[in-house]
Amino acid sequence: MQQVKVYQEVLDEIHRLIKEEGIMPGDKLPSERTLATQLNASRSSVREALRAIELLGMIVTRRGEGTYLRDYKSFQVMQLLATFVLQDTQTVENLTEAIELLENFAIEKAKVKIVPSELDELKRIINSNQSDREKHHLFFERIFNYADNQLIFHIWRLMQDFEEGLKTDVKYNYPYERVIMQLE
């Protein structure tokens, strides 16, 4: 439980640092070593906090260049998810269920809006030679587009990225053909 506290404190301190130093999207963050010194934290705690922030799309690390702040709307979202992930042992299961709920919601919304040419596009995606991961993402990006709900799409995308960051063996054996039949 102590690691959760240290990790959360580091997240809060990085947030404070960004605000106080006026770091803007596109600006470079201090190095991991510098942050550890400034925040009086271990490098591993800083590294863990930065990794979580990166998984949430708040920062981007460019090899050989450093870490940069991305354009973001709400740091509170990152804090909420990071706290949830660190405190709940069922996180991966819960995330998977939440992702499935969002995907099912999008399928239901898309049912009333989809046209035959869009169904053909979905069929091309599931029959493509792309990796299972790419196929899944592309398929559902299209579904969310047809459902015409960008907020839900962005929440889904964030959760997908977060889930992939939490576990390395994400399986993408989805019943795409059944979804196509539902949409027809």
Tab-separated table of C-alpha atoms in Angstrom:
chain	number	residue	atom	x	y	z
A	1	MET	CA	0.000	0.000	0.000
A	2	GLN	CA	2.952	2.334	0.596
A	3	GLN	CA	3.931	2.114	-3.100
A	4	VAL	CA	0.448	3.340	-4.035
A	5	LYS	CA	0.908	6.356	-1.791
A	6	VAL	CA	4.358	7.219	-3.159
A	7	TYR	CA	3.208	6.738	-6.737
A	8	GLN	CA	0.132	8.934	-6.237
A	9	GLU	CA	2.235	11.600	-4.544
A	10	VAL	CA	4.637	11.614	-7.506
A	11	LEU	CA	1.686	11.977	-9.924
A	12	ASP	CA	0.353	14.885	-7.882
A	13	GLU	CA	3.779	16.515	-7.749
A	14	ILE	CA	4.304	16.178	-11.510
A	15	HIS	CA	0.895	17.802	-12.017
A	16	ARG	CA	1.855	20.623	-9.650
A	17	LEU	CA	5.200	21.066	-11.411
A	18	ILE	CA	3.528	21.306	-14.828
A	19	LYS	CA	1.148	23.983	-13.542
A	20	GLU	CA	3.688	25.968	-11.517
A	21	GLU	CA	6.379	25.993	-14.184
A	22	GLY	CA	3.880	26.766	-16.912
A	23	ILE	CA	4.860	23.741	-18.975
A	24	MET	CA	2.720	23.838	-22.101
A	25	PRO	CA	1.845	21.149	-24.660
A	26	GLY	CA	4.916	20.561	-26.795
A	27	ASP	CA	7.314	21.632	-24.023
A	28	LYS	CA	9.989	19.256	-22.784
A	29	LEU	CA	9.663	17.888	-19.251
A	30	PRO	CA	12.677	17.677	-16.956
A	31	SER	CA	14.605	14.410	-17.167
A	32	GLU	CA	13.687	11.469	-14.951
A	33	ARG	CA	16.763	12.119	-12.812
A	34	THR	CA	15.951	15.827	-12.469
A	35	LEU	CA	12.329	15.067	-11.575
A	36	ALA	CA	13.447	12.558	-8.936
A	37	THR	CA	15.673	15.218	-7.382
A	38	GLN	CA	13.074	18.006	-7.636
A	39	LEU	CA	10.304	15.836	-6.216
A	40	ASN	CA	12.487	14.122	-3.624
A	41	ALA	CA	11.352	10.736	-4.937
A	42	SER	CA	13.047	7.601	-6.168
A	43	ARG	CA	13.741	7.310	-9.877
A	44	SER	CA	11.635	4.136	-9.985
A	45	SER	CA	8.602	6.006	-8.580
A	46	VAL	CA	9.129	8.812	-11.088
A	47	ARG	CA	9.572	6.289	-13.913
A	48	GLU	CA	6.363	4.492	-12.888
A	49	ALA	CA	4.411	7.759	-12.731
A	50	LEU	CA	5.759	8.886	-16.117
A	51	ARG	CA	4.875	5.531	-17.641
A	52	ALA	CA	1.280	5.845	-16.398
A	53	ILE	CA	1.053	9.390	-17.731
A	54	GLU	CA	2.432	8.243	-21.079
A	55	LEU	CA	-0.040	5.348	-21.258
A	56	LEU	CA	-2.827	7.862	-20.820
A	57	GLY	CA	-1.516	9.918	-23.705
A	58	MET	CA	-0.526	12.922	-21.589
A	59	ILE	CA	3.148	12.824	-22.561
A	60	VAL	CA	5.232	11.371	-25.350
A	61	THR	CA	8.795	10.097	-25.022
A	62	ARG	CA	11.050	10.536	-28.018
A	63	ARG	CA	14.118	8.321	-27.887
A	64	GLY	CA	17.246	10.424	-27.619
A	65	GLU	CA	15.274	13.667	-27.257
A	66	GLY	CA	13.327	13.487	-24.017
A	67	THR	CA	9.772	13.564	-22.739
A	68	TYR	CA	7.273	16.131	-23.978
A	69	LEU	CA	3.885	17.236	-22.722
A	70	ARG	CA	1.072	16.515	-25.150
A	71	ASP	CA	-2.026	18.601	-25.602
A	72	TYR	CA	-4.491	17.483	-22.950
A	73	LYS	CA	-7.840	18.606	-21.646
A	74	SER	CA	-7.956	17.349	-18.076
A	75	PHE	CA	-5.189	16.134	-15.816
A	76	GLN	CA	-7.913	14.997	-13.390
A	77	VAL	CA	-8.832	12.156	-15.773
A	78	MET	CA	-5.257	10.895	-15.545
A	79	GLN	CA	-5.279	11.155	-11.771
A	80	LEU	CA	-8.597	9.344	-11.494
A	81	LEU	CA	-7.525	6.458	-13.719
A	82	ALA	CA	-4.088	6.158	-12.158
A	83	THR	CA	-5.569	6.033	-8.664
A	84	PHE	CA	-8.141	3.455	-9.768
A	85	VAL	CA	-5.535	1.269	-11.435
A	86	LEU	CA	-3.253	1.300	-8.447
A	87	GLN	CA	-5.901	0.550	-5.835
A	88	ASP	CA	-8.084	-2.090	-7.458
A	89	THR	CA	-6.862	-5.658	-7.901
A	90	GLN	CA	-9.607	-6.326	-10.457
A	91	THR	CA	-8.491	-3.486	-12.715
A	92	VAL	CA	-7.709	-5.465	-15.854
A	93	GLU	CA	-10.968	-7.417	-15.650
A	94	ASN	CA	-12.919	-4.239	-14.971
A	95	LEU	CA	-11.229	-2.447	-17.846
A	96	THR	CA	-11.944	-5.325	-20.225
A	97	GLU	CA	-15.610	-5.310	-19.189
A	98	ALA	CA	-15.846	-1.540	-19.592
A	99	ILE	CA	-14.264	-1.740	-23.048
A	100	GLU	CA	-16.736	-4.448	-24.067
A	101	LEU	CA	-19.639	-2.313	-22.817
A	102	LEU	CA	-18.447	0.636	-24.892
A	103	GLU	CA	-17.965	-1.567	-27.957
A	104	ASN	CA	-21.465	-3.035	-27.555
A	105	PHE	CA	-22.908	0.450	-27.113
A	106	ALA	CA	-21.220	1.576	-30.327
A	107	ILE	CA	-22.525	-1.478	-32.202
A	108	GLU	CA	-26.084	-0.709	-31.060
A	109	LYS	CA	-25.758	2.948	-32.092
A	110	ALA	CA	-24.189	2.031	-35.438
A	111	LYS	CA	-27.052	-0.375	-36.265
A	112	VAL	CA	-29.426	2.468	-37.062
A	113	LYS	CA	-26.916	4.565	-38.981
A	114	ILE	CA	-24.752	2.177	-40.983
A	115	VAL	CA	-25.123	1.909	-44.778
A	116	PRO	CA	-24.182	-1.024	-47.065
A	117	SER	CA	-20.896	0.519	-48.241
A	118	GLU	CA	-19.809	0.852	-44.603
A	119	LEU	CA	-20.652	-2.802	-43.985
A	120	ASP	CA	-18.454	-3.673	-46.964
A	121	GLU	CA	-15.652	-1.637	-45.420
A	122	LEU	CA	-15.975	-3.576	-42.143
A	123	LYS	CA	-15.853	-6.871	-44.044
A	124	ARG	CA	-12.662	-5.758	-45.812
A	125	ILE	CA	-11.107	-4.944	-42.444
A	126	ILE	CA	-11.867	-8.352	-40.909
A	127	ASN	CA	-10.545	-10.129	-44.001
A	128	SER	CA	-7.358	-8.053	-44.176
A	129	ASN	CA	-3.848	-9.320	-43.431
A	130	GLN	CA	-3.321	-6.876	-40.567
A	131	SER	CA	-2.379	-8.027	-37.090
A	132	ASP	CA	-5.255	-8.952	-34.787
A	133	ARG	CA	-4.592	-5.810	-32.748
A	134	GLU	CA	-4.617	-3.506	-35.786
A	135	LYS	CA	-7.711	-5.221	-37.151
A	136	HIS	CA	-9.561	-4.824	-33.838
A	137	HIS	CA	-8.651	-1.160	-33.491
A	138	LEU	CA	-9.519	-0.307	-37.082
A	139	PHE	CA	-12.792	-2.261	-36.938
A	140	PHE	CA	-13.978	-0.482	-33.810
A	141	GLU	CA	-12.691	2.915	-34.884
A	142	ARG	CA	-15.042	2.534	-37.860
A	143	ILE	CA	-17.897	1.290	-35.653
A	144	PHE	CA	-17.496	4.275	-33.322
A	145	ASN	CA	-17.388	6.559	-36.356
A	146	TYR	CA	-20.648	5.066	-37.668
A	147	ALA	CA	-22.175	5.360	-34.186
A	148	ASP	CA	-21.295	9.065	-34.356
A	149	ASN	CA	-20.281	9.485	-30.713
A	150	GLN	CA	-16.785	10.929	-30.486
A	151	LEU	CA	-16.794	11.206	-26.700
A	152	ILE	CA	-17.423	7.491	-26.263
A	153	PHE	CA	-14.817	6.786	-28.945
A	154	HIS	CA	-12.155	8.784	-27.092
A	155	ILE	CA	-12.991	7.095	-23.793
A	156	TRP	CA	-12.768	3.688	-25.521
A	157	ARG	CA	-9.419	4.597	-27.123
A	158	LEU	CA	-8.013	5.732	-23.789
A	159	MET	CA	-9.183	2.546	-22.074
A	160	GLN	CA	-7.786	0.365	-24.892
A	161	ASP	CA	-4.371	1.996	-24.582
A	162	PHE	CA	-4.480	1.737	-20.819
A	163	GLU	CA	-5.442	-1.949	-20.918
A	164	GLU	CA	-2.607	-2.701	-23.326
A	165	GLY	CA	-0.208	-0.939	-20.988
A	166	LEU	CA	-1.374	-3.005	-18.026
A	167	LYS	CA	-1.113	-6.404	-19.621
A	168	THR	CA	1.066	-7.686	-22.391
A	169	ASP	CA	-1.121	-10.560	-23.557
A	170	VAL	CA	-4.202	-8.714	-24.804
A	171	LYS	CA	-6.182	-11.160	-26.958
A	172	TYR	CA	-8.137	-9.947	-29.967
A	173	ASN	CA	-10.276	-12.929	-30.918
A	174	TYR	CA	-13.480	-10.998	-31.422
A	175	PRO	CA	-16.608	-12.403	-33.139
A	176	TYR	CA	-16.498	-9.838	-35.961
A	177	GLU	CA	-18.729	-11.884	-38.263
A	178	ARG	CA	-21.463	-11.922	-35.615
A	179	VAL	CA	-21.214	-8.134	-35.335
A	180	ILE	CA	-21.539	-7.818	-39.117
A	181	MET	CA	-24.678	-9.986	-38.981
A	182	GLN	CA	-26.123	-7.754	-36.237
A	183	LEU	CA	-25.464	-4.680	-38.354
A	184	GLU	CA	-27.004	-6.078	-41.554
